[in-house]
C-alpha cells in the first residue's frame, strides 16, 4: 500500500492520495493431495484500489483539550 498526504491552507485542508496493492501481489495458490486426487487452485483478487481523501478542519479546539475537559468533569462528578 502507498499513500501521500499534503497539508494545504495552513494545514486546515488535508489531501491524501493512495493506492492499495500497488504491485498486484494479493494472490493465492493452493494444492491439495488427498486419496490419490490432486487439486490445484490459483486465485487473484480485485485488490487494487485508488483512493482520494479530502479533509477540512473547521474548529480551533484541539482534541486533547476536549478530552482533558471531559476528564475534569468526570472527576468532579465522582467527587475526586
mmCIF file of N, CA, C and O in Angstrom:
data_model
loop_
_atom_site.group_PDB
_atom_site.id
_atom_site.type_symbol
_atom_site.label_atom_id
_atom_site.label_comp_id
_atom_site.label_asym_id
_atom_site.label_seq_id
_atom_site.Cartn_x
_atom_site.Cartn_y
_atom_site.Cartn_z
ATOM 1 N N UNK A 1 0.845 -1.179 0.000
ATOM 2 C CA UNK A 1 0.000 0.000 0.000
ATOM 3 C C UNK A 1 0.884 1.234 0.000
ATOM 4 O O UNK A 1 1.959 1.239 0.589
ATOM 5 N N UNK A 2 0.421 2.300 -0.614
ATOM 6 C CA UNK A 2 1.184 3.529 -0.733
ATOM 7 C C UNK A 2 0.218 4.695 -0.666
ATOM 8 O O UNK A 2 -0.847 4.663 -1.291
ATOM 9 N N UNK A 3 0.575 5.717 0.114
ATOM 10 C CA UNK A 3 -0.253 6.926 0.156
ATOM 11 C C UNK A 3 0.629 8.140 0.395
ATOM 12 O O UNK A 3 1.704 8.050 0.975
ATOM 13 N N UNK A 4 0.133 9.280 -0.081
ATOM 14 C CA UNK A 4 0.826 10.550 0.071
ATOM 15 C C UNK A 4 -0.178 11.550 0.632
ATOM 16 O O UNK A 4 -1.314 11.625 0.176
ATOM 17 N N UNK A 5 0.260 12.308 1.644
ATOM 18 C CA UNK A 5 -0.613 13.296 2.290
ATOM 19 C C UNK A 5 0.021 14.664 2.167
ATOM 20 O O UNK A 5 1.223 14.835 2.380
ATOM 21 N N UNK A 6 -0.788 15.664 1.841
ATOM 22 C CA UNK A 6 -0.304 17.032 1.686
ATOM 23 C C UNK A 6 -1.237 17.972 2.429
ATOM 24 O O UNK A 6 -2.449 17.921 2.257
ATOM 25 N N UNK A 7 -0.667 18.817 3.295
ATOM 26 C CA UNK A 7 -1.450 19.817 4.011
ATOM 27 C C UNK A 7 -1.493 21.116 3.219
ATOM 28 O O UNK A 7 -0.475 21.596 2.738
ATOM 29 N N UNK A 8 -2.674 21.674 3.087
ATOM 30 C CA UNK A 8 -2.883 22.913 2.347
ATOM 31 C C UNK A 8 -3.615 23.920 3.218
ATOM 32 O O UNK A 8 -4.248 23.551 4.213
ATOM 33 N N UNK A 9 -3.553 25.181 2.862
ATOM 34 C CA UNK A 9 -4.259 26.272 3.557
ATOM 35 C C UNK A 9 -3.975 26.221 5.054
ATOM 36 O O UNK A 9 -4.846 25.959 5.883
ATOM 37 N N UNK A 10 -2.720 26.453 5.429
ATOM 38 C CA UNK A 10 -2.278 26.439 6.835
ATOM 39 C C UNK A 10 -2.625 25.130 7.532
ATOM 40 O O UNK A 10 -3.041 25.110 8.696
ATOM 41 N N UNK A 11 -2.499 24.031 6.839
ATOM 42 C CA UNK A 11 -2.786 22.678 7.344
ATOM 43 C C UNK A 11 -4.221 22.485 7.808
ATOM 44 O O UNK A 11 -4.504 21.585 8.589
ATOM 45 N N UNK A 12 -5.152 23.311 7.355
ATOM 46 C CA UNK A 12 -6.567 23.092 7.658
ATOM 47 C C UNK A 12 -7.197 22.150 6.641
ATOM 48 O O UNK A 12 -8.178 21.492 6.922
ATOM 49 N N UNK A 13 -6.634 22.096 5.447
ATOM 50 C CA UNK A 13 -7.135 21.222 4.393
ATOM 51 C C UNK A 13 -6.070 20.156 4.125
ATOM 52 O O UNK A 13 -4.922 20.473 3.850
ATOM 53 N N UNK A 14 -6.452 18.895 4.260
ATOM 54 C CA UNK A 14 -5.529 17.783 4.023
ATOM 55 C C UNK A 14 -6.011 16.971 2.833
ATOM 56 O O UNK A 14 -7.173 16.566 2.772
ATOM 57 N N UNK A 15 -5.114 16.725 1.899
ATOM 58 C CA UNK A 15 -5.400 15.917 0.730
ATOM 59 C C UNK A 15 -4.538 14.660 0.808
ATOM 60 O O UNK A 15 -3.323 14.751 0.951
ATOM 61 N N UNK A 16 -5.186 13.500 0.737
ATOM 62 C CA UNK A 16 -4.479 12.224 0.763
ATOM 63 C C UNK A 16 -4.839 11.454 -0.497
ATOM 64 O O UNK A 16 -6.011 11.299 -0.823
ATOM 65 N N UNK A 17 -3.813 10.981 -1.191
ATOM 66 C CA UNK A 17 -3.983 10.164 -2.389
ATOM 67 C C UNK A 17 -3.249 8.858 -2.130
ATOM 68 O O UNK A 17 -2.099 8.864 -1.698
ATOM 69 N N UNK A 18 -3.916 7.732 -2.366
ATOM 70 C CA UNK A 18 -3.285 6.459 -2.071
ATOM 71 C C UNK A 18 -3.745 5.346 -2.987
ATOM 72 O O UNK A 18 -4.736 5.470 -3.705
ATOM 73 N N UNK A 19 -2.995 4.256 -2.920
ATOM 74 C CA UNK A 19 -3.335 3.072 -3.701
ATOM 75 C C UNK A 19 -3.036 1.825 -2.880
ATOM 76 O O UNK A 19 -1.986 1.721 -2.269
ATOM 77 N N UNK A 20 -3.974 0.880 -2.884
ATOM 78 C CA UNK A 20 -3.791 -0.408 -2.222
ATOM 79 C C UNK A 20 -3.287 -1.425 -3.227
ATOM 80 O O UNK A 20 -3.678 -1.398 -4.401
ATOM 81 N N UNK A 21 -2.446 -2.342 -2.767
ATOM 82 C CA UNK A 21 -1.892 -3.431 -3.567
ATOM 83 C C UNK A 21 -1.283 -2.903 -4.868
ATOM 84 O O UNK A 21 -1.657 -3.296 -5.972
ATOM 85 N N UNK A 22 -0.314 -2.025 -4.729
ATOM 86 C CA UNK A 22 0.308 -1.340 -5.859
ATOM 87 C C UNK A 22 0.878 -2.326 -6.879
ATOM 88 O O UNK A 22 0.710 -2.154 -8.085
ATOM 89 N N UNK A 23 1.544 -3.369 -6.416
ATOM 90 C CA UNK A 23 2.198 -4.312 -7.316
ATOM 91 C C UNK A 23 1.346 -5.545 -7.625
ATOM 92 O O UNK A 23 1.826 -6.509 -8.208
ATOM 93 N N UNK A 24 0.078 -5.523 -7.232
ATOM 94 C CA UNK A 24 -0.889 -6.596 -7.503
ATOM 95 C C UNK A 24 -0.350 -7.939 -7.019
ATOM 96 O O UNK A 24 -0.231 -8.914 -7.764
ATOM 97 N N UNK A 25 -0.016 -7.984 -5.734
ATOM 98 C CA UNK A 25 0.594 -9.176 -5.151
ATOM 99 C C UNK A 25 -0.358 -10.013 -4.295
ATOM 100 O O UNK A 25 0.051 -11.051 -3.781
ATOM 101 N N UNK A 26 -1.591 -9.611 -4.130
ATOM 102 C CA UNK A 26 -2.535 -10.375 -3.315
ATOM 103 C C UNK A 26 -3.114 -11.518 -4.151
ATOM 104 O O UNK A 26 -4.151 -11.399 -4.792
ATOM 105 N N UNK A 27 -2.379 -12.625 -4.178
ATOM 106 C CA UNK A 27 -2.771 -13.799 -4.949
ATOM 107 C C UNK A 27 -2.633 -15.024 -4.061
ATOM 108 O O UNK A 27 -1.870 -15.026 -3.111
ATOM 109 N N UNK A 28 -3.359 -16.075 -4.396
ATOM 110 C CA UNK A 28 -3.333 -17.283 -3.579
ATOM 111 C C UNK A 28 -3.203 -18.510 -4.485
ATOM 112 O O UNK A 28 -3.916 -18.629 -5.474
ATOM 113 N N UNK A 29 -2.297 -19.410 -4.115
ATOM 114 C CA UNK A 29 -2.124 -20.660 -4.850
ATOM 115 C C UNK A 29 -2.216 -21.793 -3.836
ATOM 116 O O UNK A 29 -1.500 -21.801 -2.838
ATOM 117 N N UNK A 30 -3.085 -22.767 -4.093
ATOM 118 C CA UNK A 30 -3.294 -23.889 -3.182
ATOM 119 C C UNK A 30 -3.205 -25.201 -3.946
ATOM 120 O O UNK A 30 -3.720 -25.315 -5.056
ATOM 121 N N UNK A 31 -2.594 -26.190 -3.318
ATOM 122 C CA UNK A 31 -2.512 -27.538 -3.881
ATOM 123 C C UNK A 31 -2.904 -28.532 -2.798
ATOM 124 O O UNK A 31 -2.415 -28.458 -1.673
ATOM 125 N N UNK A 32 -3.794 -29.454 -3.154
ATOM 126 C CA UNK A 32 -4.273 -30.458 -2.195
ATOM 127 C C UNK A 32 -4.059 -31.844 -2.802
ATOM 128 O O UNK A 32 -4.442 -32.091 -3.950
ATOM 129 N N UNK A 33 -3.438 -32.738 -2.032
ATOM 130 C CA UNK A 33 -3.301 -34.147 -2.400
ATOM 131 C C UNK A 33 -4.062 -34.967 -1.360
ATOM 132 O O UNK A 33 -3.701 -34.978 -0.188
ATOM 133 N N UNK A 34 -5.125 -35.660 -1.807
ATOM 134 C CA UNK A 34 -5.939 -36.426 -0.873
ATOM 135 C C UNK A 34 -6.459 -37.675 -1.583
ATOM 136 O O UNK A 34 -7.142 -37.576 -2.615
ATOM 137 N N UNK A 35 -6.151 -38.832 -1.060
ATOM 138 C CA UNK A 35 -6.610 -40.125 -1.595
ATOM 139 C C UNK A 35 -6.361 -40.239 -3.102
ATOM 140 O O UNK A 35 -7.267 -40.469 -3.894
ATOM 141 N N UNK A 36 -5.121 -40.022 -3.508
ATOM 142 C CA UNK A 36 -4.693 -40.125 -4.906
ATOM 143 C C UNK A 36 -5.394 -39.127 -5.837
ATOM 144 O O UNK A 36 -5.479 -39.327 -7.029
ATOM 145 N N UNK A 37 -5.941 -38.059 -5.268
ATOM 146 C CA UNK A 37 -6.526 -36.988 -6.086
ATOM 147 C C UNK A 37 -5.716 -35.724 -5.841
ATOM 148 O O UNK A 37 -5.351 -35.429 -4.702
ATOM 149 N N UNK A 38 -5.439 -35.020 -6.898
ATOM 150 C CA UNK A 38 -4.683 -33.782 -6.767
ATOM 151 C C UNK A 38 -5.537 -32.636 -7.302
ATOM 152 O O UNK A 38 -6.105 -32.710 -8.387
ATOM 153 N N UNK A 39 -5.596 -31.598 -6.504
ATOM 154 C CA UNK A 39 -6.374 -30.419 -6.878
ATOM 155 C C UNK A 39 -5.510 -29.176 -6.674
ATOM 156 O O UNK A 39 -4.878 -29.017 -5.634
ATOM 157 N N UNK A 40 -5.483 -28.319 -7.668
ATOM 158 C CA UNK A 40 -4.708 -27.071 -7.577
ATOM 159 C C UNK A 40 -5.622 -25.903 -7.927
ATOM 160 O O UNK A 40 -6.428 -25.989 -8.855
ATOM 161 N N UNK A 41 -5.485 -24.828 -7.170
ATOM 162 C CA UNK A 41 -6.261 -23.612 -7.452
ATOM 163 C C UNK A 41 -5.335 -22.413 -7.423
ATOM 164 O O UNK A 41 -4.365 -22.369 -6.662
ATOM 165 N N UNK A 42 -5.635 -21.479 -8.255
ATOM 166 C CA UNK A 42 -4.927 -20.205 -8.273
ATOM 167 C C UNK A 42 -5.977 -19.108 -8.282
ATOM 168 O O UNK A 42 -6.870 -19.099 -9.128
ATOM 169 N N UNK A 43 -5.892 -18.220 -7.304
ATOM 170 C CA UNK A 43 -6.889 -17.168 -7.166
ATOM 171 C C UNK A 43 -6.195 -15.819 -7.110
ATOM 172 O O UNK A 43 -5.221 -15.638 -6.384
ATOM 173 N N UNK A 44 -6.716 -14.879 -7.878
ATOM 174 C CA UNK A 44 -6.244 -13.496 -7.771
ATOM 175 C C UNK A 44 -7.460 -12.630 -7.460
ATOM 176 O O UNK A 44 -8.555 -12.874 -7.963
ATOM 177 N N UNK A 45 -7.264 -11.672 -6.616
ATOM 178 C CA UNK A 45 -8.353 -10.841 -6.134
ATOM 179 C C UNK A 45 -8.317 -9.464 -6.797
ATOM 180 O O UNK A 45 -7.257 -8.984 -7.184
ATOM 181 N N UNK A 46 -9.453 -8.861 -6.901
ATOM 182 C CA UNK A 46 -9.529 -7.490 -7.395
ATOM 183 C C UNK A 46 -9.186 -6.571 -6.225
ATOM 184 O O UNK A 46 -10.053 -5.988 -5.588
ATOM 185 N N UNK A 47 -7.900 -6.466 -5.927
ATOM 186 C CA UNK A 47 -7.468 -5.795 -4.702
ATOM 187 C C UNK A 47 -6.818 -4.444 -4.937
ATOM 188 O O UNK A 47 -6.491 -3.759 -3.981
ATOM 189 N N UNK A 48 -6.622 -4.048 -6.165
ATOM 190 C CA UNK A 48 -6.026 -2.748 -6.422
ATOM 191 C C UNK A 48 -7.104 -1.680 -6.292
ATOM 192 O O UNK A 48 -8.138 -1.728 -6.951
ATOM 193 N N UNK A 49 -6.857 -0.724 -5.427
ATOM 194 C CA UNK A 49 -7.801 0.368 -5.172
ATOM 195 C C UNK A 49 -7.059 1.694 -5.193
ATOM 196 O O UNK A 49 -5.966 1.820 -4.645
ATOM 197 N N UNK A 50 -7.652 2.683 -5.789
ATOM 198 C CA UNK A 50 -7.120 4.041 -5.797
ATOM 199 C C UNK A 50 -8.038 4.885 -4.925
ATOM 200 O O UNK A 50 -9.264 4.863 -5.100
ATOM 201 N N UNK A 51 -7.468 5.618 -3.964
ATOM 202 C CA UNK A 51 -8.283 6.376 -3.011
ATOM 203 C C UNK A 51 -7.849 7.833 -2.977
ATOM 204 O O UNK A 51 -6.661 8.138 -3.043
ATOM 205 N N UNK A 52 -8.824 8.713 -2.851
ATOM 206 C CA UNK A 52 -8.580 10.144 -2.668
ATOM 207 C C UNK A 52 -9.407 10.579 -1.466
ATOM 208 O O UNK A 52 -10.603 10.301 -1.389
ATOM 209 N N UNK A 53 -8.763 11.245 -0.513
ATOM 210 C CA UNK A 53 -9.437 11.706 0.688
ATOM 211 C C UNK A 53 -9.156 13.193 0.848
ATOM 212 O O UNK A 53 -8.008 13.630 0.802
ATOM 213 N N UNK A 54 -10.201 13.978 1.059
ATOM 214 C CA UNK A 54 -10.082 15.408 1.276
ATOM 215 C C UNK A 54 -10.731 15.727 2.613
ATOM 216 O O UNK A 54 -11.893 15.405 2.846
ATOM 217 N N UNK A 55 -9.956 16.332 3.541
ATOM 218 C CA UNK A 55 -10.458 16.596 4.883
ATOM 219 C C UNK A 55 -10.177 18.050 5.251
ATOM 220 O O UNK A 55 -9.064 18.544 5.043
ATOM 221 N N UNK A 56 -11.194 18.730 5.787
ATOM 222 C CA UNK A 56 -11.042 20.122 6.199
ATOM 223 C C UNK A 56 -11.333 20.247 7.684
ATOM 224 O O UNK A 56 -12.335 19.724 8.166
ATOM 225 N N UNK A 57 -10.456 20.923 8.430
ATOM 226 C CA UNK A 57 -10.620 21.122 9.861
ATOM 227 C C UNK A 57 -11.271 22.488 10.084
ATOM 228 O O UNK A 57 -10.667 23.520 9.830
ATOM 229 N N UNK A 58 -12.516 22.503 10.598
ATOM 230 C CA UNK A 58 -13.256 23.744 10.798
ATOM 231 C C UNK A 58 -12.950 24.412 12.136
ATOM 232 O O UNK A 58 -12.939 25.618 12.227
ATOM 233 N N UNK A 59 -12.730 23.637 13.180
ATOM 234 C CA UNK A 59 -12.625 24.191 14.522
ATOM 235 C C UNK A 59 -11.225 24.574 14.943
ATOM 236 O O UNK A 59 -10.232 24.271 14.295
ATOM 237 N N UNK A 60 -11.157 25.262 16.099
ATOM 238 C CA UNK A 60 -9.879 25.659 16.672
ATOM 239 C C UNK A 60 -9.519 24.827 17.900
ATOM 240 O O UNK A 60 -8.405 24.868 18.371
ATOM 241 N N UNK A 61 -10.490 24.094 18.447
ATOM 242 C CA UNK A 61 -10.252 23.320 19.664
ATOM 243 C C UNK A 61 -9.497 22.052 19.318
ATOM 244 O O UNK A 61 -9.858 21.319 18.411
ATOM 245 N N UNK A 62 -8.453 21.785 20.042
ATOM 246 C CA UNK A 62 -7.677 20.569 19.841
ATOM 247 C C UNK A 62 -8.396 19.400 20.514
ATOM 248 O O UNK A 62 -9.070 19.559 21.523
ATOM 249 N N UNK A 63 -8.240 18.212 19.982
ATOM 250 C CA UNK A 63 -8.887 17.014 20.532
ATOM 251 C C UNK A 63 -8.400 16.765 21.946
ATOM 252 O O UNK A 63 -9.176 16.434 22.830
ATOM 253 N N UNK A 64 -7.115 16.951 22.202
ATOM 254 C CA UNK A 64 -6.560 16.695 23.520
ATOM 255 C C UNK A 64 -7.190 17.631 24.560
ATOM 256 O O UNK A 64 -7.452 17.227 25.682
ATOM 257 N N UNK A 65 -7.482 18.874 24.208
ATOM 258 C CA UNK A 65 -8.103 19.805 25.143
ATOM 259 C C UNK A 65 -9.510 19.347 25.499
ATOM 260 O O UNK A 65 -9.924 19.424 26.639
ATOM 261 N N UNK A 66 -10.263 18.841 24.526
ATOM 262 C CA UNK A 66 -11.617 18.373 24.806
ATOM 263 C C UNK A 66 -11.585 17.175 25.743
ATOM 264 O O UNK A 66 -12.396 17.065 26.642
ATOM 265 N N UNK A 67 -10.648 16.255 25.552
ATOM 266 C CA UNK A 67 -10.548 15.079 26.423
ATOM 267 C C UNK A 67 -10.206 15.491 27.843
ATOM 268 O O UNK A 67 -10.752 14.974 28.798
ATOM 269 N N UNK A 68 -9.307 16.457 28.010
ATOM 270 C CA UNK A 68 -8.916 16.922 29.338
ATOM 271 C C UNK A 68 -10.110 17.528 30.051
ATOM 272 O O UNK A 68 -10.360 17.255 31.211
ATOM 273 N N UNK A 69 -10.882 18.353 29.345
ATOM 274 C CA UNK A 69 -12.050 18.976 29.940
ATOM 275 C C UNK A 69 -13.068 17.907 30.348
ATOM 276 O O UNK A 69 -13.644 17.985 31.426
ATOM 277 N N UNK A 70 -13.272 16.909 29.515
ATOM 278 C CA UNK A 70 -14.206 15.837 29.816
ATOM 279 C C UNK A 70 -13.758 15.060 31.053
ATOM 280 O O UNK A 70 -14.571 14.724 31.912
ATOM 281 N N UNK A 71 -12.459 14.783 31.175
ATOM 282 C CA UNK A 71 -11.943 14.064 32.336
ATOM 283 C C UNK A 71 -12.121 14.872 33.614
ATOM 284 O O UNK A 71 -12.399 14.317 34.677
ATOM 285 N N UNK A 72 -11.957 16.197 33.556
ATOM 286 C CA UNK A 72 -12.161 17.044 34.731
ATOM 287 C C UNK A 72 -13.614 16.996 35.174
ATOM 288 O O UNK A 72 -13.901 16.917 36.370
ATOM 289 N N UNK A 73 -14.540 17.025 34.205
ATOM 290 C CA UNK A 73 -15.965 16.955 34.554
ATOM 291 C C UNK A 73 -16.303 15.615 35.216
ATOM 292 O O UNK A 73 -17.071 15.564 36.177
ATOM 293 N N UNK A 74 -15.735 14.528 34.722
ATOM 294 C CA UNK A 74 -15.962 13.215 35.316
ATOM 295 C C UNK A 74 -15.394 13.150 36.737
ATOM 296 O O UNK A 74 -16.020 12.591 37.630
ATOM 297 N N UNK A 75 -14.229 13.736 36.962
ATOM 298 C CA UNK A 75 -13.623 13.734 38.291
ATOM 299 C C UNK A 75 -14.488 14.503 39.284
ATOM 300 O O UNK A 75 -14.667 14.078 40.423
ATOM 301 N N UNK A 76 -15.020 15.635 38.856
ATOM 302 C CA UNK A 76 -15.908 16.418 39.728
ATOM 303 C C UNK A 76 -17.178 15.632 40.051
ATOM 304 O O UNK A 76 -17.664 15.660 41.176
ATOM 305 N N UNK A 77 -17.719 14.947 39.070
ATOM 306 C CA UNK A 77 -18.944 14.184 39.272
ATOM 307 C C UNK A 77 -18.720 13.040 40.246
ATOM 308 O O UNK A 77 -19.577 12.715 41.051
ATOM 309 N N UNK A 78 -17.533 12.432 40.196
ATOM 310 C CA UNK A 78 -17.229 11.318 41.101
ATOM 311 C C UNK A 78 -16.746 11.777 42.459
ATOM 312 O O UNK A 78 -16.545 10.972 43.360
ATOM 313 N N UNK A 79 -16.526 13.087 42.635
ATOM 314 C CA UNK A 79 -16.125 13.628 43.911
ATOM 315 C C UNK A 79 -14.641 13.485 44.196
ATOM 316 O O UNK A 79 -14.244 13.401 45.344
ATOM 317 N N UNK A 80 -13.828 13.447 43.182
ATOM 318 C CA UNK A 80 -12.364 13.315 43.374
ATOM 319 C C UNK A 80 -11.683 14.636 43.385
ATOM 320 O O UNK A 80 -11.937 15.571 42.800
#
